[in-house]
């Protein structure tokens, strides 16, 4: 930063007194003294009476200090920028990183306040309890912990990461009151009692030794990829490649073959082990997700409905 260096045309030595500098900069003498004492605005000399005198460049430097302070930069950060021009980019990046979470927290609080204002007295107590349990800004850490507890142990890390990416929704940067309520309900669900039943654990707390969960979840991911276009388009559940991949995932995970009898048994088993907590989670997740990006839960519901319809038709 190399500004012009104006001098004081009214002084024989071209220097500024502290009062003259403050007047031309549009600040108070107290402000000039503060920046001088902090080492941001060095004085050049002292008058015979001991008063501070400022040389050429002091006015531009003071204006620069004021501009940086207008951005709410702390005094030490202003000093860094004054000493090293290249530091400005790092300082700006740091400030943006700090402001982002603060803005997110304010947006969350604003939406939460609207949520509490625009409801009945009977609803307010429950909403206060739900919203009060969530940090501001909110994080999805509780949702990720929920799924890590639900998923079978010893799944490959890559597979767990892929499942979490699809199961944990991205939070909106500028939420509506209804989205705040939806996420608060998801948070309450995720921090409550956890489901303990799945295909590889048809009896609570008793895993099926013959089931290979990694094979199952790999195959389910492929089936969901195949069916997402049908779900997005609102097509009715039907037989096809997606359903075949879905059934094959379950069969392969137990070392079995896809047969009509296996499909019949699978349809009954999936109905029996369906968990209302998981179903509720997916319903809430759909409210936060982009309609063009169906959740795993929506894909699974479609495929299960297709399986049930096929089994019913065969019967």
mmCIF file of N, CA and C in Angstrom, residues 199-269:
data_model
loop_
_atom_site.group_PDB
_atom_site.id
_atom_site.type_symbol
_atom_site.label_atom_id
_atom_site.label_comp_id
_atom_site.label_asym_id
_atom_site.label_seq_id
_atom_site.Cartn_x
_atom_site.Cartn_y
_atom_site.Cartn_z
ATOM 1 N N UNK A 199 -31.908 -56.221 9.053
ATOM 2 C CA UNK A 199 -31.933 -57.502 8.342
ATOM 3 C C UNK A 199 -30.888 -58.470 8.878
ATOM 4 N N UNK A 200 -29.729 -57.929 9.250
ATOM 5 C CA UNK A 200 -28.668 -58.784 9.784
ATOM 6 C C UNK A 200 -28.824 -59.018 11.282
ATOM 7 N N UNK A 201 -29.888 -58.473 11.855
ATOM 8 C CA UNK A 201 -30.152 -58.655 13.273
ATOM 9 C C UNK A 201 -31.664 -58.769 13.455
ATOM 10 N N UNK A 202 -32.285 -59.817 12.860
ATOM 11 C CA UNK A 202 -33.744 -59.916 12.878
ATOM 12 C C UNK A 202 -34.317 -60.055 14.274
ATOM 13 N N UNK A 203 -33.532 -60.573 15.210
ATOM 14 C CA UNK A 203 -33.940 -60.611 16.615
ATOM 15 C C UNK A 203 -33.089 -59.591 17.352
ATOM 16 N N UNK A 204 -33.703 -58.653 18.101
ATOM 17 C CA UNK A 204 -32.922 -57.607 18.763
ATOM 18 C C UNK A 204 -31.721 -58.169 19.523
ATOM 19 N N UNK A 205 -30.544 -57.540 19.247
ATOM 20 C CA UNK A 205 -29.283 -57.841 19.926
ATOM 21 C C UNK A 205 -28.741 -59.243 19.618
ATOM 22 N N UNK A 206 -29.312 -59.928 18.629
ATOM 23 C CA UNK A 206 -28.813 -61.242 18.245
ATOM 24 C C UNK A 206 -28.474 -61.229 16.758
ATOM 25 N N UNK A 207 -27.250 -60.907 16.394
ATOM 26 C CA UNK A 207 -26.894 -60.811 14.970
ATOM 27 C C UNK A 207 -26.949 -62.166 14.281
ATOM 28 N N UNK A 208 -27.257 -62.124 13.005
ATOM 29 C CA UNK A 208 -27.275 -63.315 12.166
ATOM 30 C C UNK A 208 -25.845 -63.570 11.690
ATOM 31 N N UNK A 209 -25.261 -64.670 12.134
ATOM 32 C CA UNK A 209 -23.859 -64.951 11.821
ATOM 33 C C UNK A 209 -23.645 -65.191 10.329
ATOM 34 N N UNK A 210 -24.697 -65.555 9.621
ATOM 35 C CA UNK A 210 -24.545 -65.848 8.193
ATOM 36 C C UNK A 210 -24.686 -64.609 7.311
ATOM 37 N N UNK A 211 -25.028 -63.494 7.910
ATOM 38 C CA UNK A 211 -25.268 -62.283 7.121
ATOM 39 C C UNK A 211 -23.978 -61.487 6.959
ATOM 40 N N UNK A 212 -23.750 -60.997 5.747
ATOM 41 C CA UNK A 212 -22.574 -60.153 5.459
ATOM 42 C C UNK A 212 -23.069 -58.738 5.190
ATOM 43 N N UNK A 213 -23.056 -57.874 6.196
ATOM 44 C CA UNK A 213 -23.655 -56.541 6.043
ATOM 45 C C UNK A 213 -22.982 -55.683 4.985
ATOM 46 N N UNK A 214 -21.674 -55.835 4.790
ATOM 47 C CA UNK A 214 -21.002 -55.019 3.766
ATOM 48 C C UNK A 214 -21.555 -55.346 2.382
ATOM 49 N N UNK A 215 -21.794 -56.635 2.126
ATOM 50 C CA UNK A 215 -22.371 -57.034 0.842
ATOM 51 C C UNK A 215 -23.772 -56.458 0.699
ATOM 52 N N UNK A 216 -24.539 -56.491 1.800
ATOM 53 C CA UNK A 216 -25.909 -55.977 1.761
ATOM 54 C C UNK A 216 -25.927 -54.483 1.430
ATOM 55 N N UNK A 217 -25.143 -53.694 2.153
ATOM 56 C CA UNK A 217 -25.223 -52.249 1.957
ATOM 57 C C UNK A 217 -24.603 -51.798 0.641
ATOM 58 N N UNK A 218 -23.604 -52.521 0.174
ATOM 59 C CA UNK A 218 -23.072 -52.215 -1.168
ATOM 60 C C UNK A 218 -24.163 -52.427 -2.210
ATOM 61 N N UNK A 219 -24.868 -53.549 -2.108
ATOM 62 C CA UNK A 219 -25.912 -53.851 -3.076
ATOM 63 C C UNK A 219 -27.091 -52.906 -2.980
ATOM 64 N N UNK A 220 -27.460 -52.509 -1.751
ATOM 65 C CA UNK A 220 -28.565 -51.565 -1.602
ATOM 66 C C UNK A 220 -28.221 -50.223 -2.243
ATOM 67 N N UNK A 221 -26.965 -49.822 -2.103
ATOM 68 C CA UNK A 221 -26.560 -48.568 -2.733
ATOM 69 C C UNK A 221 -26.732 -48.616 -4.241
ATOM 70 N N UNK A 222 -26.393 -49.745 -4.849
ATOM 71 C CA UNK A 222 -26.567 -49.891 -6.297
ATOM 72 C C UNK A 222 -28.051 -49.863 -6.677
ATOM 73 N N UNK A 223 -28.880 -50.515 -5.873
ATOM 74 C CA UNK A 223 -30.321 -50.525 -6.154
ATOM 75 C C UNK A 223 -30.912 -49.128 -6.038
ATOM 76 N N UNK A 224 -30.475 -48.381 -5.023
ATOM 77 C CA UNK A 224 -30.991 -47.020 -4.851
ATOM 78 C C UNK A 224 -30.590 -46.130 -6.024
ATOM 79 N N UNK A 225 -29.371 -46.327 -6.513
ATOM 80 C CA UNK A 225 -28.932 -45.541 -7.675
ATOM 81 C C UNK A 225 -29.806 -45.836 -8.898
ATOM 82 N N UNK A 226 -30.210 -47.084 -9.037
ATOM 83 C CA UNK A 226 -31.020 -47.467 -10.196
ATOM 84 C C UNK A 226 -32.448 -46.926 -10.105
ATOM 85 N N UNK A 227 -32.951 -46.779 -8.894
ATOM 86 C CA UNK A 227 -34.364 -46.417 -8.740
ATOM 87 C C UNK A 227 -34.592 -44.919 -8.568
ATOM 88 N N UNK A 228 -33.543 -44.156 -8.360
ATOM 89 C CA UNK A 228 -33.724 -42.746 -8.013
ATOM 90 C C UNK A 228 -34.486 -41.978 -9.089
ATOM 91 N N UNK A 229 -34.263 -42.310 -10.353
ATOM 92 C CA UNK A 229 -34.978 -41.606 -11.431
ATOM 93 C C UNK A 229 -36.469 -41.886 -11.370
ATOM 94 N N UNK A 230 -36.845 -43.120 -11.041
ATOM 95 C CA UNK A 230 -38.261 -43.467 -10.929
ATOM 96 C C UNK A 230 -38.919 -42.737 -9.762
ATOM 97 N N UNK A 231 -38.208 -42.673 -8.643
ATOM 98 C CA UNK A 231 -38.751 -41.976 -7.464
ATOM 99 C C UNK A 231 -38.895 -40.494 -7.762
ATOM 100 N N UNK A 232 -37.878 -39.925 -8.391
ATOM 101 C CA UNK A 232 -37.909 -38.495 -8.702
ATOM 102 C C UNK A 232 -39.060 -38.165 -9.647
ATOM 103 N N UNK A 233 -39.321 -39.053 -10.581
ATOM 104 C CA UNK A 233 -40.382 -38.820 -11.566
ATOM 105 C C UNK A 233 -41.768 -39.173 -11.038
ATOM 106 N N UNK A 234 -41.843 -39.775 -9.843
ATOM 107 C CA UNK A 234 -43.134 -40.135 -9.284
ATOM 108 C C UNK A 234 -43.763 -41.342 -9.929
ATOM 109 N N UNK A 235 -42.940 -42.208 -10.528
ATOM 110 C CA UNK A 235 -43.498 -43.409 -11.161
ATOM 111 C C UNK A 235 -43.944 -44.410 -10.096
ATOM 112 N N UNK A 236 -44.991 -45.167 -10.348
ATOM 113 C CA UNK A 236 -45.459 -46.151 -9.365
ATOM 114 C C UNK A 236 -44.466 -47.294 -9.234
ATOM 115 N N UNK A 237 -44.331 -47.883 -8.053
ATOM 116 C CA UNK A 237 -43.409 -49.020 -7.858
ATOM 117 C C UNK A 237 -43.733 -50.161 -8.811
ATOM 118 N N UNK A 238 -42.678 -50.736 -9.392
ATOM 119 C CA UNK A 238 -42.872 -51.808 -10.364
ATOM 120 C C UNK A 238 -41.614 -52.652 -10.437
ATOM 121 N N UNK A 239 -41.757 -53.858 -10.985
ATOM 122 C CA UNK A 239 -40.606 -54.738 -11.169
ATOM 123 C C UNK A 239 -39.654 -54.143 -12.200
ATOM 124 N N UNK A 240 -38.392 -54.567 -12.126
ATOM 125 C CA UNK A 240 -37.399 -54.066 -13.065
ATOM 126 C C UNK A 240 -36.000 -54.283 -12.527
ATOM 127 N N UNK A 241 -35.021 -53.643 -13.170
ATOM 128 C CA UNK A 241 -33.623 -53.817 -12.771
ATOM 129 C C UNK A 241 -33.376 -53.371 -11.335
ATOM 130 N N UNK A 242 -34.010 -52.276 -10.925
ATOM 131 C CA UNK A 242 -33.784 -51.762 -9.573
ATOM 132 C C UNK A 242 -34.261 -52.777 -8.536
ATOM 133 N N UNK A 243 -35.440 -53.348 -8.746
ATOM 134 C CA UNK A 243 -35.956 -54.333 -7.796
ATOM 135 C C UNK A 243 -35.084 -55.578 -7.795
ATOM 136 N N UNK A 244 -34.628 -56.004 -8.965
ATOM 137 C CA UNK A 244 -33.749 -57.177 -9.028
ATOM 138 C C UNK A 244 -32.468 -56.929 -8.229
ATOM 139 N N UNK A 245 -31.888 -55.741 -8.361
ATOM 140 C CA UNK A 245 -30.669 -55.417 -7.619
ATOM 141 C C UNK A 245 -30.940 -55.375 -6.124
ATOM 142 N N UNK A 246 -32.097 -54.883 -5.766
ATOM 143 C CA UNK A 246 -32.502 -54.779 -4.362
ATOM 144 C C UNK A 246 -32.599 -56.167 -3.727
ATOM 145 N N UNK A 247 -33.310 -57.072 -4.375
ATOM 146 C CA UNK A 247 -33.469 -58.426 -3.847
ATOM 147 C C UNK A 247 -32.130 -59.164 -3.867
ATOM 148 N N UNK A 248 -31.364 -58.950 -4.907
ATOM 149 C CA UNK A 248 -30.065 -59.614 -5.024
ATOM 150 C C UNK A 248 -29.138 -59.210 -3.880
ATOM 151 N N UNK A 249 -29.216 -57.958 -3.444
ATOM 152 C CA UNK A 249 -28.379 -57.501 -2.336
ATOM 153 C C UNK A 249 -28.687 -58.295 -1.073
ATOM 154 N N UNK A 250 -29.965 -58.487 -0.791
ATOM 155 C CA UNK A 250 -30.348 -59.250 0.390
ATOM 156 C C UNK A 250 -29.965 -60.724 0.251
ATOM 157 N N UNK A 251 -30.195 -61.285 -0.928
ATOM 158 C CA UNK A 251 -29.861 -62.692 -1.128
ATOM 159 C C UNK A 251 -28.359 -62.925 -1.019
ATOM 160 N N UNK A 252 -27.565 -62.085 -1.689
ATOM 161 C CA UNK A 252 -26.112 -62.255 -1.680
ATOM 162 C C UNK A 252 -25.544 -62.083 -0.282
ATOM 163 N N UNK A 253 -26.148 -61.205 0.523
ATOM 164 C CA UNK A 253 -25.623 -60.971 1.870
ATOM 165 C C UNK A 253 -25.752 -62.208 2.750
ATOM 166 N N UNK A 254 -26.636 -63.140 2.383
ATOM 167 C CA UNK A 254 -26.795 -64.385 3.140
ATOM 168 C C UNK A 254 -26.356 -65.607 2.344
ATOM 169 N N UNK A 255 -25.710 -65.372 1.225
ATOM 170 C CA UNK A 255 -25.244 -66.491 0.413
ATOM 171 C C UNK A 255 -26.372 -67.295 -0.193
ATOM 172 N N UNK A 256 -27.481 -66.643 -0.510
ATOM 173 C CA UNK A 256 -28.644 -67.330 -1.059
ATOM 174 C C UNK A 256 -28.888 -66.857 -2.495
ATOM 175 N N UNK A 257 -29.877 -67.461 -3.142
ATOM 176 C CA UNK A 257 -30.213 -67.112 -4.515
ATOM 177 C C UNK A 257 -31.552 -66.368 -4.543
ATOM 178 N N UNK A 258 -31.696 -65.542 -5.556
ATOM 179 C CA UNK A 258 -32.950 -64.813 -5.756
ATOM 180 C C UNK A 258 -33.957 -65.741 -6.420
ATOM 181 N N UNK A 259 -34.907 -66.202 -5.627
ATOM 182 C CA UNK A 259 -35.962 -67.073 -6.128
ATOM 183 C C UNK A 259 -37.310 -66.499 -5.722
ATOM 184 N N UNK A 260 -38.392 -66.928 -6.354
ATOM 185 C CA UNK A 260 -39.716 -66.454 -5.932
ATOM 186 C C UNK A 260 -39.972 -66.696 -4.442
ATOM 187 N N UNK A 261 -39.521 -67.852 -3.941
ATOM 188 C CA UNK A 261 -39.735 -68.145 -2.527
ATOM 189 C C UNK A 261 -38.923 -67.192 -1.649
ATOM 190 N N UNK A 262 -37.683 -66.892 -2.070
ATOM 191 C CA UNK A 262 -36.881 -65.941 -1.293
ATOM 192 C C UNK A 262 -37.547 -64.566 -1.283
ATOM 193 N N UNK A 263 -38.101 -64.160 -2.402
ATOM 194 C CA UNK A 263 -38.764 -62.857 -2.462
ATOM 195 C C UNK A 263 -39.972 -62.828 -1.525
ATOM 196 N N UNK A 264 -40.686 -63.928 -1.465
ATOM 197 C CA UNK A 264 -41.841 -63.969 -0.573
ATOM 198 C C UNK A 264 -41.395 -63.848 0.884
ATOM 199 N N UNK A 265 -40.358 -64.614 1.250
ATOM 200 C CA UNK A 265 -39.863 -64.555 2.619
ATOM 201 C C UNK A 265 -39.280 -63.181 2.943
ATOM 202 N N UNK A 266 -38.576 -62.592 1.967
ATOM 203 C CA UNK A 266 -37.982 -61.276 2.190
ATOM 204 C C UNK A 266 -39.055 -60.222 2.422
ATOM 205 N N UNK A 267 -40.119 -60.284 1.664
ATOM 206 C CA UNK A 267 -41.213 -59.326 1.818
ATOM 207 C C UNK A 267 -41.787 -59.395 3.230
ATOM 208 N N UNK A 268 -41.999 -60.601 3.734
ATOM 209 C CA UNK A 268 -42.550 -60.752 5.083
ATOM 210 C C UNK A 268 -41.540 -60.299 6.144
ATOM 211 N N UNK A 269 -40.262 -60.626 5.941
ATOM 212 C CA UNK A 269 -39.247 -60.260 6.925
ATOM 213 C C UNK A 269 -39.072 -58.748 7.017
#
